[in-house]
PDB file of C-alpha atoms in Angstrom:
ATOM      1  CA  UNK A 222     -11.095  14.504   5.294  1.00  0.00           C
ATOM      2  CA  UNK A 223     -11.597  12.216   2.282  1.00  0.00           C
ATOM      3  CA  UNK A 224      -8.080  10.714   0.987  1.00  0.00           C
ATOM      4  CA  UNK A 225      -7.724  11.058  -2.709  1.00  0.00           C
ATOM      5  CA  UNK A 226      -6.116   9.471  -5.752  1.00  0.00           C
ATOM      6  CA  UNK A 227      -3.722  12.765  -5.521  1.00  0.00           C
ATOM      7  CA  UNK A 228      -2.893  12.311  -1.932  1.00  0.00           C
ATOM      8  CA  UNK A 229      -2.238   8.383  -2.833  1.00  0.00           C
ATOM      9  CA  UNK A 230       0.496  10.403  -5.870  1.00  0.00           C
ATOM     10  CA  UNK A 231       2.057  12.806  -3.488  1.00  0.00           C
ATOM     11  CA  UNK A 232       2.617  10.327  -0.399  1.00  0.00           C
ATOM     12  CA  UNK A 233       3.705   7.504  -2.504  1.00  0.00           C
ATOM     13  CA  UNK A 234       6.117   9.505  -4.496  1.00  0.00           C
ATOM     14  CA  UNK A 235       7.418  11.256  -1.507  1.00  0.00           C
ATOM     15  CA  UNK A 236       8.796   7.936  -0.338  1.00  0.00           C
ATOM     16  CA  UNK A 237      12.730   6.934  -0.805  1.00  0.00           C
ATOM     17  CA  UNK A 238      13.578   5.871  -4.401  1.00  0.00           C
ATOM     18  CA  UNK A 239       9.634   5.719  -5.017  1.00  0.00           C
ATOM     19  CA  UNK A 240       8.582   6.269  -8.784  1.00  0.00           C
ATOM     20  CA  UNK A 241       5.156   5.901 -10.827  1.00  0.00           C
ATOM     21  CA  UNK A 242       4.956   3.558 -13.653  1.00  0.00           C
ATOM     22  CA  UNK A 243       1.375   2.357 -15.323  1.00  0.00           C
ATOM     23  CA  UNK A 244       0.535  -1.237 -14.687  1.00  0.00           C
ATOM     24  CA  UNK A 245      -2.632  -2.884 -15.871  1.00  0.00           C
ATOM     25  CA  UNK A 246      -3.543   0.906 -17.406  1.00  0.00           C
ATOM     26  CA  UNK A 247      -3.288   1.937 -13.823  1.00  0.00           C
ATOM     27  CA  UNK A 248      -0.876   4.076 -12.024  1.00  0.00           C
ATOM     28  CA  UNK A 249       1.346   2.089 -10.067  1.00  0.00           C
ATOM     29  CA  UNK A 250       3.956   2.989  -7.617  1.00  0.00           C
ATOM     30  CA  UNK A 251       7.475   0.810  -7.639  1.00  0.00           C
ATOM     31  CA  UNK A 252      10.638   0.624  -5.722  1.00  0.00           C
ATOM     32  CA  UNK A 253      13.446  -1.308  -6.765  1.00  0.00           C
ATOM     33  CA  UNK A 254      11.599  -2.259  -9.564  1.00  0.00           C
ATOM     34  CA  UNK A 255       8.540  -3.518  -7.546  1.00  0.00           C
ATOM     35  CA  UNK A 256       5.133  -2.302  -7.490  1.00  0.00           C
ATOM     36  CA  UNK A 257       4.377  -1.321  -3.379  1.00  0.00           C
ATOM     37  CA  UNK A 258       1.073   0.361  -4.263  1.00  0.00           C
ATOM     38  CA  UNK A 259      -1.754   0.667  -7.235  1.00  0.00           C
ATOM     39  CA  UNK A 260      -4.713   2.785  -7.829  1.00  0.00           C
ATOM     40  CA  UNK A 261      -8.057   0.971  -9.324  1.00  0.00           C
ATOM     41  CA  UNK A 262      -9.335   2.489 -12.165  1.00  0.00           C
ATOM     42  CA  UNK A 263     -11.914   4.499 -10.654  1.00  0.00           C
ATOM     43  CA  UNK A 264      -9.752   5.773  -8.015  1.00  0.00           C
ATOM     44  CA  UNK A 265     -11.549   4.932  -5.048  1.00  0.00           C
ATOM     45  CA  UNK A 266      -8.877   2.235  -3.997  1.00  0.00           C
ATOM     46  CA  UNK A 267      -5.623   1.498  -3.816  1.00  0.00           C
ATOM     47  CA  UNK A 268      -3.949  -2.005  -3.810  1.00  0.00           C
ATOM     48  CA  UNK A 269      -0.827  -2.587  -1.454  1.00  0.00           C
ATOM     49  CA  UNK A 270       1.113  -5.335  -0.666  1.00  0.00           C
ATOM     50  CA  UNK A 271       0.096  -7.302   2.492  1.00  0.00           C
ATOM     51  CA  UNK A 272       1.924 -10.848   4.072  1.00  0.00           C
ATOM     52  CA  UNK A 273      -1.551 -13.183   3.221  1.00  0.00           C
ATOM     53  CA  UNK A 274      -1.532 -14.167   6.565  1.00  0.00           C
ATOM     54  CA  UNK A 275      -2.574 -10.649   7.932  1.00  0.00           C
ATOM     55  CA  UNK A 276      -5.312 -10.119   5.350  1.00  0.00           C
ATOM     56  CA  UNK A 277      -8.503 -11.770   6.897  1.00  0.00           C
ATOM     57  CA  UNK A 278      -7.256  -9.868  10.423  1.00  0.00           C
ATOM     58  CA  UNK A 279      -7.098  -6.430   9.069  1.00  0.00           C
ATOM     59  CA  UNK A 280     -10.731  -7.526   6.948  1.00  0.00           C
ATOM     60  CA  UNK A 281     -12.512  -8.821  10.128  1.00  0.00           C
ATOM     61  CA  UNK A 282     -11.448  -5.766  11.842  1.00  0.00           C
ATOM     62  CA  UNK A 283     -12.104  -3.202   9.476  1.00  0.00           C
ATOM     63  CA  UNK A 284     -13.979  -4.500   6.733  1.00  0.00           C
ATOM     64  CA  UNK A 285     -15.556  -0.951   5.195  1.00  0.00           C
ATOM     65  CA  UNK A 286     -11.505  -0.229   4.482  1.00  0.00           C
ATOM     66  CA  UNK A 287      -9.794  -3.178   3.820  1.00  0.00           C
ATOM     67  CA  UNK A 288     -10.645  -5.671   1.036  1.00  0.00           C
ATOM     68  CA  UNK A 289      -9.686  -8.373  -1.565  1.00  0.00           C
ATOM     69  CA  UNK A 290     -10.939  -8.970  -5.139  1.00  0.00           C
ATOM     70  CA  UNK A 291     -11.946 -12.591  -4.954  1.00  0.00           C
ATOM     71  CA  UNK A 292     -10.417 -14.348  -7.630  1.00  0.00           C
ATOM     72  CA  UNK A 293      -7.775 -12.089  -8.512  1.00  0.00           C
ATOM     73  CA  UNK A 294      -5.814 -11.307  -4.838  1.00  0.00           C
ATOM     74  CA  UNK A 295      -6.586 -14.270  -3.858  1.00  0.00           C
ATOM     75  CA  UNK A 296      -3.016 -15.952  -4.592  1.00  0.00           C
ATOM     76  CA  UNK A 297      -1.236 -12.501  -3.670  1.00  0.00           C
ATOM     77  CA  UNK A 298       0.295 -10.957  -0.801  1.00  0.00           C
ATOM     78  CA  UNK A 299      -1.823  -7.716  -2.011  1.00  0.00           C
ATOM     79  CA  UNK A 300      -4.839  -6.226  -0.190  1.00  0.00           C
ATOM     80  CA  UNK A 301      -6.857  -3.327  -1.156  1.00  0.00           C
ATOM     81  CA  UNK A 302      -7.921  -0.241   1.005  1.00  0.00           C
ATOM     82  CA  UNK A 303     -11.439   2.301   0.270  1.00  0.00           C
ATOM     83  CA  UNK A 304      -9.554   5.359   0.027  1.00  0.00           C
ATOM     84  CA  UNK A 305     -13.106   6.867   1.719  1.00  0.00           C
ATOM     85  CA  UNK A 306     -12.310   4.635   4.898  1.00  0.00           C
ATOM     86  CA  UNK A 307      -8.575   6.258   5.712  1.00  0.00           C
ATOM     87  CA  UNK A 308      -9.253   8.546   8.327  1.00  0.00           C
ATOM     88  CA  UNK A 309      -6.525  10.798   7.156  1.00  0.00           C
ATOM     89  CA  UNK A 310      -3.276  11.574   5.474  1.00  0.00           C
ATOM     90  CA  UNK A 311      -1.265  10.114   8.491  1.00  0.00           C
ATOM     91  CA  UNK A 312      -3.065   6.688   7.933  1.00  0.00           C
ATOM     92  CA  UNK A 313      -2.440   6.665   4.489  1.00  0.00           C
ATOM     93  CA  UNK A 314       0.971   7.269   4.796  1.00  0.00           C
ATOM     94  CA  UNK A 315       1.515   4.689   7.510  1.00  0.00           C
ATOM     95  CA  UNK A 316      -0.724   2.280   4.648  1.00  0.00           C
ATOM     96  CA  UNK A 317       1.961   3.338   2.131  1.00  0.00           C
ATOM     97  CA  UNK A 318       5.120   3.039   3.989  1.00  0.00           C
ATOM     98  CA  UNK A 319       4.570  -0.170   5.288  1.00  0.00           C
ATOM     99  CA  UNK A 320       3.553  -1.512   1.662  1.00  0.00           C
ATOM    100  CA  UNK A 321       6.894   0.534   0.441  1.00  0.00           C
ATOM    101  CA  UNK A 322       9.024  -1.323   3.104  1.00  0.00           C
ATOM    102  CA  UNK A 323       7.652  -4.853   1.981  1.00  0.00           C
ATOM    103  CA  UNK A 324       8.816  -3.917  -1.332  1.00  0.00           C
ATOM    104  CA  UNK A 325      12.088  -2.432  -0.931  1.00  0.00           C
ATOM    105  CA  UNK A 326      15.197  -3.977  -1.201  1.00  0.00           C
ATOM    106  CA  UNK A 327      16.658  -4.627   2.356  1.00  0.00           C
ATOM    107  CA  UNK A 328      19.862  -2.279   1.960  1.00  0.00           C
ATOM    108  CA  UNK A 329      17.286   0.499   0.851  1.00  0.00           C
ATOM    109  CA  UNK A 330      15.025   0.174   3.724  1.00  0.00           C
ATOM    110  CA  UNK A 331      17.888  -0.383   6.150  1.00  0.00           C
ATOM    111  CA  UNK A 332      18.617   3.498   4.998  1.00  0.00           C
ATOM    112  CA  UNK A 333      15.657   4.816   6.367  1.00  0.00           C
ATOM    113  CA  UNK A 334      14.910   3.525  10.108  1.00  0.00           C
ATOM    114  CA  UNK A 335      12.763   6.736   9.942  1.00  0.00           C
ATOM    115  CA  UNK A 336      10.148   4.613   7.853  1.00  0.00           C
ATOM    116  CA  UNK A 337      10.923   1.789  10.102  1.00  0.00           C
ATOM    117  CA  UNK A 338      13.348   0.055   7.945  1.00  0.00           C
ATOM    118  CA  UNK A 339      16.730  -1.399   9.782  1.00  0.00           C
ATOM    119  CA  UNK A 340      15.612  -4.974   9.669  1.00  0.00           C
ATOM    120  CA  UNK A 341      12.293  -5.305  11.497  1.00  0.00           C
ATOM    121  CA  UNK A 342       9.449  -7.016  11.084  1.00  0.00           C
ATOM    122  CA  UNK A 343       6.853  -5.017  10.465  1.00  0.00           C
ATOM    123  CA  UNK A 344       4.119  -7.397   9.981  1.00  0.00           C
ATOM    124  CA  UNK A 345       1.679  -6.533   7.297  1.00  0.00           C
ATOM    125  CA  UNK A 346      -0.105  -3.324   6.564  1.00  0.00           C
ATOM    126  CA  UNK A 347      -0.337  -0.765   9.048  1.00  0.00           C
ATOM    127  CA  UNK A 348      -3.435  -0.418  11.017  1.00  0.00           C
ATOM    128  CA  UNK A 349      -5.171   2.950  11.540  1.00  0.00           C
TER     129      UNK A 349
END
């Protein structure tokens, strides 16, 4: 199965209190006013929240899936994900949910323990 931009949109908007609003001319998904995911302008990848200290490990483990744009993502808690390398909708949901948890207000994430909220530290983007 090839993961598509429509899959990203469907899953992102299924997360509690999520909305879509363009940023930098690209579709971006927000919770609590904060962006938790954004589609690249060519719909082949997404950007998601990821603690900077976790990025190198993820990229080293799966360089065909995870990357950063040098000079653009260097100082941000952001990671890029190639949609063609995402295994299935379940993995995409895990990646988007983890990013949502990092952006969502604590009270909102705590209200959704089924998503892994509730004050637990998720420690970065989910691995497939």
